CSV table of C-alpha atoms in Angstrom, one decimal:
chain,number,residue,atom,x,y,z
A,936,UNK,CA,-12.0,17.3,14.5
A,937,UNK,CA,-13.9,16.1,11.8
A,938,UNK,CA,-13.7,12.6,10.2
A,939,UNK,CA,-12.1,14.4,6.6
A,940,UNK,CA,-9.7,15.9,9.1
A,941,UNK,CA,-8.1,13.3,10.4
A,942,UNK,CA,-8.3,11.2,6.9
A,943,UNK,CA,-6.0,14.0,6.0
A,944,UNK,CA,-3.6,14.1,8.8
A,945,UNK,CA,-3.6,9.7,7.6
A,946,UNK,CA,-3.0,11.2,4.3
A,947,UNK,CA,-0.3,13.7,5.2
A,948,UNK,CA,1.6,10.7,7.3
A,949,UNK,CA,1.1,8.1,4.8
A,950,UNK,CA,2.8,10.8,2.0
A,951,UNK,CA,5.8,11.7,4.2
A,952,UNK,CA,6.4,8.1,5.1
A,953,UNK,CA,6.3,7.2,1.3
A,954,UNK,CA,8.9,10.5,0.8
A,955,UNK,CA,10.8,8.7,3.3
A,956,UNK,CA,11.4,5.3,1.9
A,957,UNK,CA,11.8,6.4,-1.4
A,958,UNK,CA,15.1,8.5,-0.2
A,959,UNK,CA,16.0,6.2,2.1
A,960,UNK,CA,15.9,2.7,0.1
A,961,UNK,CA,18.0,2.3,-2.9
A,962,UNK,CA,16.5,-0.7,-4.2
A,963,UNK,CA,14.3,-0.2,-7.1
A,964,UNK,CA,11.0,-2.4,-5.8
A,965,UNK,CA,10.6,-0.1,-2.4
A,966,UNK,CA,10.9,2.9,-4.2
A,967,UNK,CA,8.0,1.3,-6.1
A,968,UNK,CA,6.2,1.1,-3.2
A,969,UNK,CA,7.7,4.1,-1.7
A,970,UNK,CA,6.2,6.1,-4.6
A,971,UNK,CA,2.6,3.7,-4.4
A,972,UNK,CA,2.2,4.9,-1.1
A,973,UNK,CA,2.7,8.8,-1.5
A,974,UNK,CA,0.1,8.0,-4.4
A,975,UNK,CA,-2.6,6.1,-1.8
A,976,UNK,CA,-1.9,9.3,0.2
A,977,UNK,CA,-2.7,11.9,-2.7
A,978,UNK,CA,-5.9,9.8,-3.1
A,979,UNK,CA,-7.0,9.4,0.1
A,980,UNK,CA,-6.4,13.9,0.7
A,981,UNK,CA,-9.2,14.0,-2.6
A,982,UNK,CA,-11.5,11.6,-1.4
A,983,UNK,CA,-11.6,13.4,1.9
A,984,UNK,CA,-12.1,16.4,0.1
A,985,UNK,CA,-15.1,15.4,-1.8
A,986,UNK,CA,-17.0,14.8,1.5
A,987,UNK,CA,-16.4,17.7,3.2
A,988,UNK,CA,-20.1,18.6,3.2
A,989,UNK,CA,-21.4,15.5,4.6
A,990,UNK,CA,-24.9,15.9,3.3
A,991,UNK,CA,-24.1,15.2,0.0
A,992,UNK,CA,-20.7,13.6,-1.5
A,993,UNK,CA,-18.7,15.0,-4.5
A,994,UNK,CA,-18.2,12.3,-7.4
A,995,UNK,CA,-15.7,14.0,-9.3
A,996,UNK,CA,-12.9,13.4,-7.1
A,997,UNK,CA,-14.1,9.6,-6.8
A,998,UNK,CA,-14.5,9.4,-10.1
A,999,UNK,CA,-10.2,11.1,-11.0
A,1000,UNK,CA,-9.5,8.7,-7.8
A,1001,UNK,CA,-10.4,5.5,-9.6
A,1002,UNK,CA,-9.0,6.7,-12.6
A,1003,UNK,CA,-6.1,7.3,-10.9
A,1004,UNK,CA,-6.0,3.7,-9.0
A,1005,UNK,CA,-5.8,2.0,-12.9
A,1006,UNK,CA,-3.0,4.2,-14.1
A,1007,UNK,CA,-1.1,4.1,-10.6
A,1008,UNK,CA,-0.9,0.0,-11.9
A,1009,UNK,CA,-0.2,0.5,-15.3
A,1010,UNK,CA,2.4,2.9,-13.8
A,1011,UNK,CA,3.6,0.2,-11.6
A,1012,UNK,CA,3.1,-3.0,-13.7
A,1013,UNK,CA,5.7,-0.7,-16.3
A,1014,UNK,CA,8.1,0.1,-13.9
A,1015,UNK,CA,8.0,-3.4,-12.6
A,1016,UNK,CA,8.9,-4.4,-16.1
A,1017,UNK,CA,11.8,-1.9,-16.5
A,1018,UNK,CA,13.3,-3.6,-13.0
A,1019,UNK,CA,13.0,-7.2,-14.3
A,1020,UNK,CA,14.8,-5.9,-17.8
A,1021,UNK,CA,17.5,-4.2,-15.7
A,1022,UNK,CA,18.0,-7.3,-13.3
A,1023,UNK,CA,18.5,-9.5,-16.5
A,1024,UNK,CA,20.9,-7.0,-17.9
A,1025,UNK,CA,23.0,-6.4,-15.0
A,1026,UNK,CA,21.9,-8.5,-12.3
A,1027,UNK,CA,21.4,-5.2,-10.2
A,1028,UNK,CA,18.1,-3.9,-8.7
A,1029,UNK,CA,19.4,-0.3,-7.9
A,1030,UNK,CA,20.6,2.4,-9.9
A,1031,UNK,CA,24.2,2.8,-10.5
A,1032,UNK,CA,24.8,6.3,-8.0
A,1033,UNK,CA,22.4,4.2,-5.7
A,1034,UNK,CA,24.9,0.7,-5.6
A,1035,UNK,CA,27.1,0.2,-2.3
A,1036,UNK,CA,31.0,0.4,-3.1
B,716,UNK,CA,-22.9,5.9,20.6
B,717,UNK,CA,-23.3,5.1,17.0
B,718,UNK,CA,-20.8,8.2,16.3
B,719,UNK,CA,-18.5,7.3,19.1
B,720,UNK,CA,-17.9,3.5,17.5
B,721,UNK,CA,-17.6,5.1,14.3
B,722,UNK,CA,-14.6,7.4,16.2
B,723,UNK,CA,-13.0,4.4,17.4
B,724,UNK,CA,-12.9,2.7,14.2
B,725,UNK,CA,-11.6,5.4,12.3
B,726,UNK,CA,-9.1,6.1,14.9
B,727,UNK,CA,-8.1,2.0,14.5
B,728,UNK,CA,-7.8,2.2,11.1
B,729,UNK,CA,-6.0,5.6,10.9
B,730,UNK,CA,-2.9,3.8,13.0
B,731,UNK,CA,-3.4,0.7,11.4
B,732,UNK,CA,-2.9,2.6,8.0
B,733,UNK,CA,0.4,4.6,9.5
B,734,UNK,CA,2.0,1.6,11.3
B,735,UNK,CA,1.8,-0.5,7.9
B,736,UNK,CA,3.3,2.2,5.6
B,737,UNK,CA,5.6,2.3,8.1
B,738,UNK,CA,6.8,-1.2,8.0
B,739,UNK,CA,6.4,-1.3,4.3
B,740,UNK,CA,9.2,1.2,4.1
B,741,UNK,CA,11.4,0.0,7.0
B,742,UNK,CA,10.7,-3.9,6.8
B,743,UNK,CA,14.6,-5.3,6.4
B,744,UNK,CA,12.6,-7.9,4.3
B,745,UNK,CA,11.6,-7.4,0.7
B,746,UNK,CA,8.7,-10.0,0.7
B,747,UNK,CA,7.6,-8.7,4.1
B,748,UNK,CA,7.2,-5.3,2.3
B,749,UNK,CA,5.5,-6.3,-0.5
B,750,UNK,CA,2.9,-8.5,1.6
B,751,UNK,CA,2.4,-5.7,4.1
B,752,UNK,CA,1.5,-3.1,0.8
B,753,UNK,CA,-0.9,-5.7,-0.5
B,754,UNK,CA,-2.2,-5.4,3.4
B,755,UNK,CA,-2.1,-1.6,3.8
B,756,UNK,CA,-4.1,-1.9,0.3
B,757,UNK,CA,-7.1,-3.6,1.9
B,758,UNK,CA,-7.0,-1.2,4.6
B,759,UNK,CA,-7.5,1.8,2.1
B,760,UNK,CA,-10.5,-0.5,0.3
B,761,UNK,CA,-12.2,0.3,4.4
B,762,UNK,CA,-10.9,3.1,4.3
B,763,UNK,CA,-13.0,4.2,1.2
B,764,UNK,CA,-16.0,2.4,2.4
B,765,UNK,CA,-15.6,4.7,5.8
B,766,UNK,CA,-15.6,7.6,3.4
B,767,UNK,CA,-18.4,6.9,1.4
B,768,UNK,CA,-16.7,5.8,-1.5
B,769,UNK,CA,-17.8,2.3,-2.3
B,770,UNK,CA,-16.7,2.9,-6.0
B,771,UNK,CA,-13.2,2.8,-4.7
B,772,UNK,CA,-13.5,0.7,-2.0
B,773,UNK,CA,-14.2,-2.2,-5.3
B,774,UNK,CA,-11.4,-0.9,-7.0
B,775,UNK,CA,-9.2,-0.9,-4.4
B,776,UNK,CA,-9.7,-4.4,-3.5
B,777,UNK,CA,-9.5,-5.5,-7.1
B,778,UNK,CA,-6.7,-3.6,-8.3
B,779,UNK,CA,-4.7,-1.8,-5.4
B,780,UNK,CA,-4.5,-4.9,-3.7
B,781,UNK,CA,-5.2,-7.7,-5.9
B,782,UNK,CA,-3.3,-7.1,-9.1
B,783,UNK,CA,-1.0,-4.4,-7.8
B,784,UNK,CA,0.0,-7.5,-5.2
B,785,UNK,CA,-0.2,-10.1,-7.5
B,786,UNK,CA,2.7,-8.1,-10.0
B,787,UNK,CA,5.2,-7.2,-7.1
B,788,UNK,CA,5.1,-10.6,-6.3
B,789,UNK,CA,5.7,-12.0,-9.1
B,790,UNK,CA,8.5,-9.5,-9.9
B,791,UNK,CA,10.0,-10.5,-6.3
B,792,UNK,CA,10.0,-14.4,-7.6
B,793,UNK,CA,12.2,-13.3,-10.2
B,794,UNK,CA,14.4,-11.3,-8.2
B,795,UNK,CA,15.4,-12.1,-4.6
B,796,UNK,CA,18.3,-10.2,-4.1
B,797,UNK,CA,17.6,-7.2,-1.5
B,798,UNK,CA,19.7,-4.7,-0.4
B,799,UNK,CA,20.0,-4.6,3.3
B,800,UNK,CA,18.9,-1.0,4.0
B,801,UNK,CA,22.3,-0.1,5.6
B,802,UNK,CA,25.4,-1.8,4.0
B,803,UNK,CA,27.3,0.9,6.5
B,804,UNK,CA,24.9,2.9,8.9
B,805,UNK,CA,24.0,6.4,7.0
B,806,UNK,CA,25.6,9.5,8.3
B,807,UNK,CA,24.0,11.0,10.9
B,808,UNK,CA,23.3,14.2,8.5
B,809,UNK,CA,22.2,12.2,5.8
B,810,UNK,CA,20.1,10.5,8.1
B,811,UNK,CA,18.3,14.1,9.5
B,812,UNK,CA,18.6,15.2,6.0
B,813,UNK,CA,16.0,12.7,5.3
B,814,UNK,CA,14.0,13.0,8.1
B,815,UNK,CA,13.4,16.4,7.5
B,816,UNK,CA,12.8,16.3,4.0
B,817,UNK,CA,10.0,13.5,4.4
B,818,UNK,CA,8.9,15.8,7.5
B,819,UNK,CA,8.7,19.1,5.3
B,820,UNK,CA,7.1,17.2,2.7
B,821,UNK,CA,4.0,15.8,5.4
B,822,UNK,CA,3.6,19.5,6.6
B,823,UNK,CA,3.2,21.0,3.3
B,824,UNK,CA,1.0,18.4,2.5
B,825,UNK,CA,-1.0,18.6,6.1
B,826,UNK,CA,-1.1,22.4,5.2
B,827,UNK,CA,-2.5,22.2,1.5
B,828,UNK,CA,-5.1,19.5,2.6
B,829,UNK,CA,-6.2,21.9,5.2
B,830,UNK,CA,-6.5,25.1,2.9
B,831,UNK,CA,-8.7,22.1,0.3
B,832,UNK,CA,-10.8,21.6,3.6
B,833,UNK,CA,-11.8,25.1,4.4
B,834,UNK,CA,-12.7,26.1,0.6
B,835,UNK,CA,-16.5,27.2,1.2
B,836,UNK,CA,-18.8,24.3,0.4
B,837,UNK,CA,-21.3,25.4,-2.1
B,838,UNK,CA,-24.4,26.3,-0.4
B,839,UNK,CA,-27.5,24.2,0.4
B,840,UNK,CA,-29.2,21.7,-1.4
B,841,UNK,CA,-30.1,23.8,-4.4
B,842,UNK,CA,-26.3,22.6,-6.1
B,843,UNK,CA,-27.2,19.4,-5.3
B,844,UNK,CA,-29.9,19.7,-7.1
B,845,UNK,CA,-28.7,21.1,-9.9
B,846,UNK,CA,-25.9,18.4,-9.8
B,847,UNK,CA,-28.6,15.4,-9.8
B,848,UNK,CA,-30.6,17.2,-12.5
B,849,UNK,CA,-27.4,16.5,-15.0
B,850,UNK,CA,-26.9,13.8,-13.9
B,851,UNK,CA,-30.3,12.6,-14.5
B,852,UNK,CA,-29.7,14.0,-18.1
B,853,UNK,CA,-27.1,11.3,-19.0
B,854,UNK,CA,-29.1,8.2,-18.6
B,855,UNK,CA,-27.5,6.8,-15.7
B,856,UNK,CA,-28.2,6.9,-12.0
B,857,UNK,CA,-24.6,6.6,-10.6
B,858,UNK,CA,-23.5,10.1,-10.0
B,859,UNK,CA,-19.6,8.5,-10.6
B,860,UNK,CA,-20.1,7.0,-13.9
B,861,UNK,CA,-21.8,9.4,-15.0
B,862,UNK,CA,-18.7,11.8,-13.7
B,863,UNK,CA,-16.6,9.0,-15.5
B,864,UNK,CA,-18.1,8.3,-18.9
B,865,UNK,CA,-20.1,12.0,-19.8
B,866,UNK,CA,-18.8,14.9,-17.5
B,867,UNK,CA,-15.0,13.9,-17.7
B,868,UNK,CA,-15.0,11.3,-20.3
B,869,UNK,CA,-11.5,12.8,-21.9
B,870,UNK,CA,-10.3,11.7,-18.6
B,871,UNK,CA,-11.4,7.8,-19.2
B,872,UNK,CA,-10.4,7.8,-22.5
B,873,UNK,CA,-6.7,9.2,-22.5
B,874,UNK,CA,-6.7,6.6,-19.2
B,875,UNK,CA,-7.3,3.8,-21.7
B,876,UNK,CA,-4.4,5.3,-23.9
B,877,UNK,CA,-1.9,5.0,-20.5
B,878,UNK,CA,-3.0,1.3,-20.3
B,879,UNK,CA,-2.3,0.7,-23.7
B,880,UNK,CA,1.3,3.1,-23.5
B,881,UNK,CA,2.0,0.5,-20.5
B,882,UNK,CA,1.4,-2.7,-22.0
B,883,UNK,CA,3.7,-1.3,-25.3
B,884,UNK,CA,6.2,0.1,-22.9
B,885,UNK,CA,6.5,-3.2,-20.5
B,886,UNK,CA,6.6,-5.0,-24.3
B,887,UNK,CA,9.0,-3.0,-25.3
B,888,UNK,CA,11.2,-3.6,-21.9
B,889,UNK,CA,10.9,-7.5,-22.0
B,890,UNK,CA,10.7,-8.5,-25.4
B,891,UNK,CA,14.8,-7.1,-25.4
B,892,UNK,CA,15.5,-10.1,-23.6
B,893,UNK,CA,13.1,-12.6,-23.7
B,894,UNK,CA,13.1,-14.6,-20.2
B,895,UNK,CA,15.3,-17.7,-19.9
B,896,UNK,CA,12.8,-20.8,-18.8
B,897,UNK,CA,9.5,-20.9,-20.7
B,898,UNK,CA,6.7,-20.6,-18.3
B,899,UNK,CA,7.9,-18.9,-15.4
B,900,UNK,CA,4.8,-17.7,-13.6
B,901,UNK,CA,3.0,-21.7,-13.5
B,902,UNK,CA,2.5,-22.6,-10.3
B,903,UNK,CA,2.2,-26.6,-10.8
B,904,UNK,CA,5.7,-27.5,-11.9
B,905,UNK,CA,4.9,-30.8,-10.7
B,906,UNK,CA,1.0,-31.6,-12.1
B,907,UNK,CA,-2.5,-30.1,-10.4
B,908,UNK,CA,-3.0,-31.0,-7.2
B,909,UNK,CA,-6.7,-32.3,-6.5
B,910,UNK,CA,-7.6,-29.1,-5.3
B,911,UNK,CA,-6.5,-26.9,-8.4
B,912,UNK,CA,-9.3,-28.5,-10.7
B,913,UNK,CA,-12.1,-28.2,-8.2
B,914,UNK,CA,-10.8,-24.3,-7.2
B,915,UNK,CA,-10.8,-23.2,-11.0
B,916,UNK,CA,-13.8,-25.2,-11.8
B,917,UNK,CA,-16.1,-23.2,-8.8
B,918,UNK,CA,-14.4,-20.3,-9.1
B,919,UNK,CA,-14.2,-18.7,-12.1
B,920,UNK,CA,-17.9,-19.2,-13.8
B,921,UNK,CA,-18.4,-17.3,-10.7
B,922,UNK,CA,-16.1,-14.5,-11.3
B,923,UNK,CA,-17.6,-13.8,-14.7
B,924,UNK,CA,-20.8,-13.5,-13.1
B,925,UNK,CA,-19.5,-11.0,-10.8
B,926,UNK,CA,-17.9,-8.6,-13.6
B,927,UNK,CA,-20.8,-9.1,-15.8
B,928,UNK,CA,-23.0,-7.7,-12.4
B,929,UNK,CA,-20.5,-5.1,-11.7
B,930,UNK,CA,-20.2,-3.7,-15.3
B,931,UNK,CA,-23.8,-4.2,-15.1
B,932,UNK,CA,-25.0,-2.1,-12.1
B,933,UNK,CA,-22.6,0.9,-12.8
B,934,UNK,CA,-25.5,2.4,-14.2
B,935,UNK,CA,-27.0,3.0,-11.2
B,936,UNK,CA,-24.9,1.8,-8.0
B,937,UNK,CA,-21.3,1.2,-7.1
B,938,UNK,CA,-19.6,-0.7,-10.2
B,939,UNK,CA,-18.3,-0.7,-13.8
B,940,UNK,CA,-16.2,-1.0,-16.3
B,941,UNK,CA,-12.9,-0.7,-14.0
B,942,UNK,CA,-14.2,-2.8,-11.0
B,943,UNK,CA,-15.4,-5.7,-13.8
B,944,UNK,CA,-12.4,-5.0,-15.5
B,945,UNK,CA,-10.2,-5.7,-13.1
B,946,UNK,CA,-12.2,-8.8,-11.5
B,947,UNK,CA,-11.9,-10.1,-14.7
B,948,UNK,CA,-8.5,-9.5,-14.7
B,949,UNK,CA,-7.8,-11.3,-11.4
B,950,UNK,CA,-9.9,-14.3,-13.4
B,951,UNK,CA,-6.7,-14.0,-16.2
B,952,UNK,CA,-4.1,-14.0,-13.2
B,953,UNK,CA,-5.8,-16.8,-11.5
B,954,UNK,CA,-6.0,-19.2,-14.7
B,955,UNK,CA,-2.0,-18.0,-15.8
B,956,UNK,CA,-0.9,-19.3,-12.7
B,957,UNK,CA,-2.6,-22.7,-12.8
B,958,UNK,CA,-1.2,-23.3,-16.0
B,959,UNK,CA,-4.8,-23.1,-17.9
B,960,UNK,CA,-3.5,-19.8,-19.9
B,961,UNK,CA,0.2,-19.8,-21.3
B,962,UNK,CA,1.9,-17.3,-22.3
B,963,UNK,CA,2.3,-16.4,-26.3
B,964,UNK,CA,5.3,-15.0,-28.0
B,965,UNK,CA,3.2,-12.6,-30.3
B,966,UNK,CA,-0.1,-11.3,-29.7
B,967,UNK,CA,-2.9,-12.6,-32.6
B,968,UNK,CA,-4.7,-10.3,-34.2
B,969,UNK,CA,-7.9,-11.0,-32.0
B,970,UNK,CA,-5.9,-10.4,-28.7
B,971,UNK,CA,-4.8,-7.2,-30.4
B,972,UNK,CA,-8.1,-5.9,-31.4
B,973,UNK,CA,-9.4,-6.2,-27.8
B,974,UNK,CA,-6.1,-4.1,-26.4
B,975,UNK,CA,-6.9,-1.1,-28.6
B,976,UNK,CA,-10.8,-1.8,-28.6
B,977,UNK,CA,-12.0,0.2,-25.6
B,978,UNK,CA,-9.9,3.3,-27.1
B,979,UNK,CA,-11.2,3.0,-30.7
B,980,UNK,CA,-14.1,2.7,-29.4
B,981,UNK,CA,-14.1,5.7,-27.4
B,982,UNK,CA,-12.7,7.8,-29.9
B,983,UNK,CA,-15.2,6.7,-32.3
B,984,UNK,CA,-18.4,7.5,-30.4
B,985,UNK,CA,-16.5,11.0,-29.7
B,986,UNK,CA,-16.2,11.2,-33.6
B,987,UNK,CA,-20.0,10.0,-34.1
B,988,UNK,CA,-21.1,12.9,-31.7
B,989,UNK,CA,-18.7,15.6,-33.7
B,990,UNK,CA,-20.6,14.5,-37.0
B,991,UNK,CA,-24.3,14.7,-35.7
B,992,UNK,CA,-22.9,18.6,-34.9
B,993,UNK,CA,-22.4,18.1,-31.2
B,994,UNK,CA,-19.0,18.6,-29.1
B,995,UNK,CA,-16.7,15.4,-28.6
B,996,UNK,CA,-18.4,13.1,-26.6
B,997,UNK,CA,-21.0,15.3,-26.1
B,998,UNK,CA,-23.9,12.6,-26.4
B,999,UNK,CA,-27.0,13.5,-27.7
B,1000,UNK,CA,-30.2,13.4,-26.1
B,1001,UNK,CA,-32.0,9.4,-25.1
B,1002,UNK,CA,-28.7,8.1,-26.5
B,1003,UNK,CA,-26.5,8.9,-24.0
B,1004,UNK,CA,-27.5,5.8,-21.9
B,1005,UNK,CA,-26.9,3.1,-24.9
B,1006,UNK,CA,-23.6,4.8,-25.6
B,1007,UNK,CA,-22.1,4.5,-22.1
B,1008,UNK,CA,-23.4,1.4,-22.1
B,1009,UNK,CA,-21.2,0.1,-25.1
B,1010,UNK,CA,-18.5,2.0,-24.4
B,1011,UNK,CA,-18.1,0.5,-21.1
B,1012,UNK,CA,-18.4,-2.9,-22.0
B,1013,UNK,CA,-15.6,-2.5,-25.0
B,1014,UNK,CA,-13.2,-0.4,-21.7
B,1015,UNK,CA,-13.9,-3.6,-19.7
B,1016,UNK,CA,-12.3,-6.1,-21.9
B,1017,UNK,CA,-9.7,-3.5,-22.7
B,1018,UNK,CA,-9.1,-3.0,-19.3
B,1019,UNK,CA,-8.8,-6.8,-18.5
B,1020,UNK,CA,-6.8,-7.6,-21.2
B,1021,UNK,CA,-3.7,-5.2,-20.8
B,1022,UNK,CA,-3.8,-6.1,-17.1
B,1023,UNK,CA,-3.4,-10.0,-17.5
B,1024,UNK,CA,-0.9,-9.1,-20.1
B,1025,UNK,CA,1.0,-7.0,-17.5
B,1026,UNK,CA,1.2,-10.1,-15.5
B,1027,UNK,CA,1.8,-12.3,-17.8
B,1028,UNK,CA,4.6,-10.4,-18.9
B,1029,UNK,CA,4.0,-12.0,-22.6
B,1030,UNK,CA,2.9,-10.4,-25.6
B,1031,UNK,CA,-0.2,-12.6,-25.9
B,1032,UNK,CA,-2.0,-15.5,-23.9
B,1033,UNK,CA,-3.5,-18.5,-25.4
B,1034,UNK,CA,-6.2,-20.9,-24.2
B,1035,UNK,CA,-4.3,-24.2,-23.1
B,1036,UNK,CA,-2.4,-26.6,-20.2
B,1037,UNK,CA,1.1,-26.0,-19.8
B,1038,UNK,CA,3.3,-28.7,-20.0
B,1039,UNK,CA,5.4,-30.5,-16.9
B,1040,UNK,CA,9.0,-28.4,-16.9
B,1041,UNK,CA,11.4,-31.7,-18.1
């Protein structure tokens, strides 16, 4: 096995465990991190992709990578900001199919 | 024996990297979870330095795991209420329903990053060469920034227009209801400790020395405008939570010149090239270099900026001490 190989079988895992907390955890900051961690997964499958030949490496997925690291935190920093809104509105952190009864 | 450490340590890394997403998801604890992510995120900064991707491995550290940590934890001051993750136990078949949906997921993704893997690598050096040869043609050295700023520059600069939607958005959230206590994020309710002066005081002369290097060297090495963005970013969160920033109701008109600035920017050089005849931010010839070079510098202040705001969760910051909470 080569060393992209098994940074995509880390990817893979890292994606389905992200998959599984966001269905699994009703509060809004997991699936924040739920969904942050199916990103660091689609990140890490391109970065192993760009070196696949391992004489020389391919930038362009480094370079959409860290592009993508800044708008996964604007992405996050948002939806941060939508949670603390709906806290202060309703004193909930889940959504309202979500909520134990 | 080189290789075979370098097996062993990827191996290491590989479980660490599972075993924390792991307890990220399944931690009963909110604030275990959040520490543990800011963890698993300087895991990934190795695990791009193992991959050769020292551009990322910055970023990471900076952003992924430093401001990404810094926000969830903020957020998790303000709310401390968790859901314990079974009120009553799941059904069994919502419980397998689960399971197999994250497991299908994994395996299709397993299966696509194979299919990426086996696509034909494009022969020999001779594409290399070709590659480097454009390169070479921008001005800069670093095959990334050059990826970021020339090649793909549409990509950078609609970027800055998702920061900027962010900051507006976030505004837009917050400002509804404007939070009840005045300064919520100030660590030193109770006055500076000793320590606090000296800390600020060493520390961040030498942060702005390290974004000006890493902005700096992105010509031709791993850096700039979004690692030096973002470490000046953590110099924003660091002086907001000693107190030395506060928080503004309104942004002036300088803070909002630098929030739009790196896009303007952008757009106008693209405009500039359209004029002289050329594509959008297609630069022309022995000007390309001097054009990155202020574009970046404008993208790192306008990447900074929206950042600390993002923290801050204010409209604007100003220069000052806040006071003793009465």
């Amino acid at each position: 096995m080569s060393q992209p190989a098994l940074f995509v079988l880390i990817a893979a895992a890292v994606f389905a465990i992200g998959v599984y907390g966001l269905l699994s955890r009703p509060q809004l900051v997991r699936r924040i991190l739920a969904l942050n961690l199916m990103g660091n997964g689609v990140f890490l499958l391109l970065v192993a992709f760009a070196r696949r030949n391992p004489e020389t490496i391919d930038p362009v997925p480094h370079a959409m990578v860290l592009t993508g690291i800044v708008i996964a935190v604007s992405a996050t920093a948002f939806a941060l900001a939508i949670v603390r809104h709906l806290y202060r509105q309703t004193g909930e952190v889940s959504l309202g199919e979500d909520r134990p009864r | 024996m080189g290789e075979l450490v370098g097996w062993v340590f990827d191996g290491l890394l590989a479980l660490s990297l599972v075993l924390l997403a792991a307890r990220v998801v399944a931690s009963a604890r909110l604030f275990e979870s959040i520490v543990l992510f800011i963890v698993f995120g300087l895991l990934m900064a190795i695990a791009w330095a193992r991959l050769a991707a020292p551009h990322l491995a910055l970023a990471e550290a900076a952003i992924g795991a430093g401001i990404t940590g810094a926000l969830l934890l903020s957020t998790f001051r303000e709310i401390v209420t968790d859901q314990p993750p079974s009120a009553e136990a799941p059904k069994v078949l919502v419980y397998r329903l689960r399971v197999l949906m994250a497991l299908l997921a994994g395996g299709v993704f397993a299966v696509l990053g194979w299919a990426l893997l086996s696509i034909e690598v494009p022969a020999g050096p001779a594409a290399g060469e070709q590659a480097r040869a454009l390169v070479a043609r921008t001005g800069v050295d670093d095959a990334v920034t050059a990826v970021l700023l020339d090649f793909r520059a549409y990509d950078t600069l609609l970027e800055m227009g998702v920061l900027l939607l962010a900051v507006l958005g976030a505004r837009a959230a917050v400002a509804a209801q404007p939070p009840a206590s005045g300064d919520d994020l100030w660590i030193g309710g109770e006055g500076d400790t000793p320590m606090v002066g000296a800390l600020v005081g060493l520390l961040s002369p030498l942060i702005i020395i390290v974004a000006g290097y890493l902005l700096w060297v992105g010509a031709y090495g791993p850096g700039g405008a979004f690692q030096a963005g973002a470490v000046l970013a953590a110099l924003g969160v660091l002086l907001r939570l000693t107190g030395r920033l506060v928080p503004l109701p309104r942004a002036g008109a300088f803070q909002r010149g630098v929030l739009v600035m790196g896009l303007a920017v952008f757009s106008l050089a693209g405009l500039l090239t359209m004029a002289t005849g050329r594509a959008f931010l297609q630069y022309p010839e022995g000007l390309a270099y001097p054009m990155i070079l202020v574009i970046e510098v404008a993208l790192t202040l306008s990447i900074a900026l929206p950042l600390v705001l993002l923290f801050s969760g204010s409209a604007g910051i100003a220069a000052g001490r806040s006071q003793h909470s009465p």
